[in-house]
């Protein structure tokens, strides 16, 4: 009989949604239609106003006033404060969560968002629903304590860096599984690099390529980095590289980048569904410190130039990239352009070393491992179709 799985996420950034979709795709790939997986945006679709406005504030706060986001993150970062807030929220919002559970009648619930652990646990308890609840942490190195609930059946974490935080929050080693961040199955077998791929993507076949992104929403300093890099990648009339600029859902950025005349070959794109191909076709990525993008780049063996981070949950991703020697951090567009240009020239060897380290650190099969463990929680596991 088909088992129903409910994934709770919210659109605070593209990462949670991307992880939720990765898990859904992983279930479909491994088990066909043995599981019916539904993804809901718990905050936007089920909670009453004004709480459902929270995700919108995230885009605004994280993008335009990161200092305020940091303040909020830190204010709720203490275990006790977080627990008190969670208890209050659960009392007020329990009914809305219960509605979602009544509607979908899940056999198992997965959370990929730090804000919903306590709310869901409380609703399950009040409804006397005895179904497994698992958390899949989608932040890479710095984690908010609200991610961890001691009664979660399993908690999947992406890195060694997160293990201590999970233990501090009283999770037992048996509850914790360390496989890596769930990324979409397309990253498990990234496309072959080479001239064919570049031709299909209408890129220059020979020039080294920098991929510029700003998360799902296209936020950060993408435009000024593109301008600086364009200037540096052309010296003495010679082109030293090319750029691919992915603007995500940021229409204004897309229009601005498309209208501009460039002095090196440039591809400007809106939201793309084939990120694995673009990553495989490029030689380095310039990005804010989004966990999804970092994890994906690692599996593609793509050195990472970090241009910034959202205070709080993305902060630890900077030392993560530097300590594992898979990239660098330069907050100034001019410095980014200078270093990337060196990577494409005299420091080619360093770029190749970072690419090898990235391939080693990446976990291309994390999604499949997570999905298999979750399926096992539901008892008689149907055979895996493709592992
Ligand atoms: N992404 C995508 N297409 C785009 C832009 C972004 O598929 O055009 C994906 C990207 O591959 C990653 C996610 O959106 O999986 C962004 O997540 P990340 O954690 O890096 O940043 P966030 O947007 O959550 O701040």
PDB file of C-alpha atoms in Angstrom, residues 298 301-303 324-326 349-362:
ATOM      1  CA  UNK A 298      31.225  20.536  -4.094  1.00  0.00           C
ATOM      2  CA  UNK A 301      34.154  19.714  -8.095  1.00  0.00           C
ATOM      3  CA  UNK A 302      33.685  23.469  -8.463  1.00  0.00           C
ATOM      4  CA  UNK A 303      35.957  25.792  -6.418  1.00  0.00           C
ATOM      5  CA  UNK A 324      38.345  22.547   3.830  1.00  0.00           C
ATOM      6  CA  UNK A 325      40.413  24.395   1.170  1.00  0.00           C
ATOM      7  CA  UNK A 326      37.699  24.384  -1.442  1.00  0.00           C
ATOM      8  CA  UNK A 349      47.287  24.864 -10.153  1.00  0.00           C
ATOM      9  CA  UNK A 350      45.611  26.179  -7.004  1.00  0.00           C
ATOM     10  CA  UNK A 351      42.239  26.096  -8.795  1.00  0.00           C
ATOM     11  CA  UNK A 352      42.811  22.443  -9.763  1.00  0.00           C
ATOM     12  CA  UNK A 353      43.760  21.550  -6.159  1.00  0.00           C
ATOM     13  CA  UNK A 354      40.594  23.172  -4.814  1.00  0.00           C
ATOM     14  CA  UNK A 355      38.525  21.355  -7.433  1.00  0.00           C
ATOM     15  CA  UNK A 356      39.945  18.008  -6.272  1.00  0.00           C
ATOM     16  CA  UNK A 357      39.287  18.872  -2.604  1.00  0.00           C
ATOM     17  CA  UNK A 358      35.712  19.867  -3.481  1.00  0.00           C
ATOM     18  CA  UNK A 359      35.040  16.551  -5.197  1.00  0.00           C
ATOM     19  CA  UNK A 360      36.310  14.758  -2.057  1.00  0.00           C
ATOM     20  CA  UNK A 361      34.181  16.800   0.344  1.00  0.00           C
ATOM     21  CA  UNK A 362      30.947  16.610  -1.678  1.00  0.00           C
TER      22      UNK A 362
END
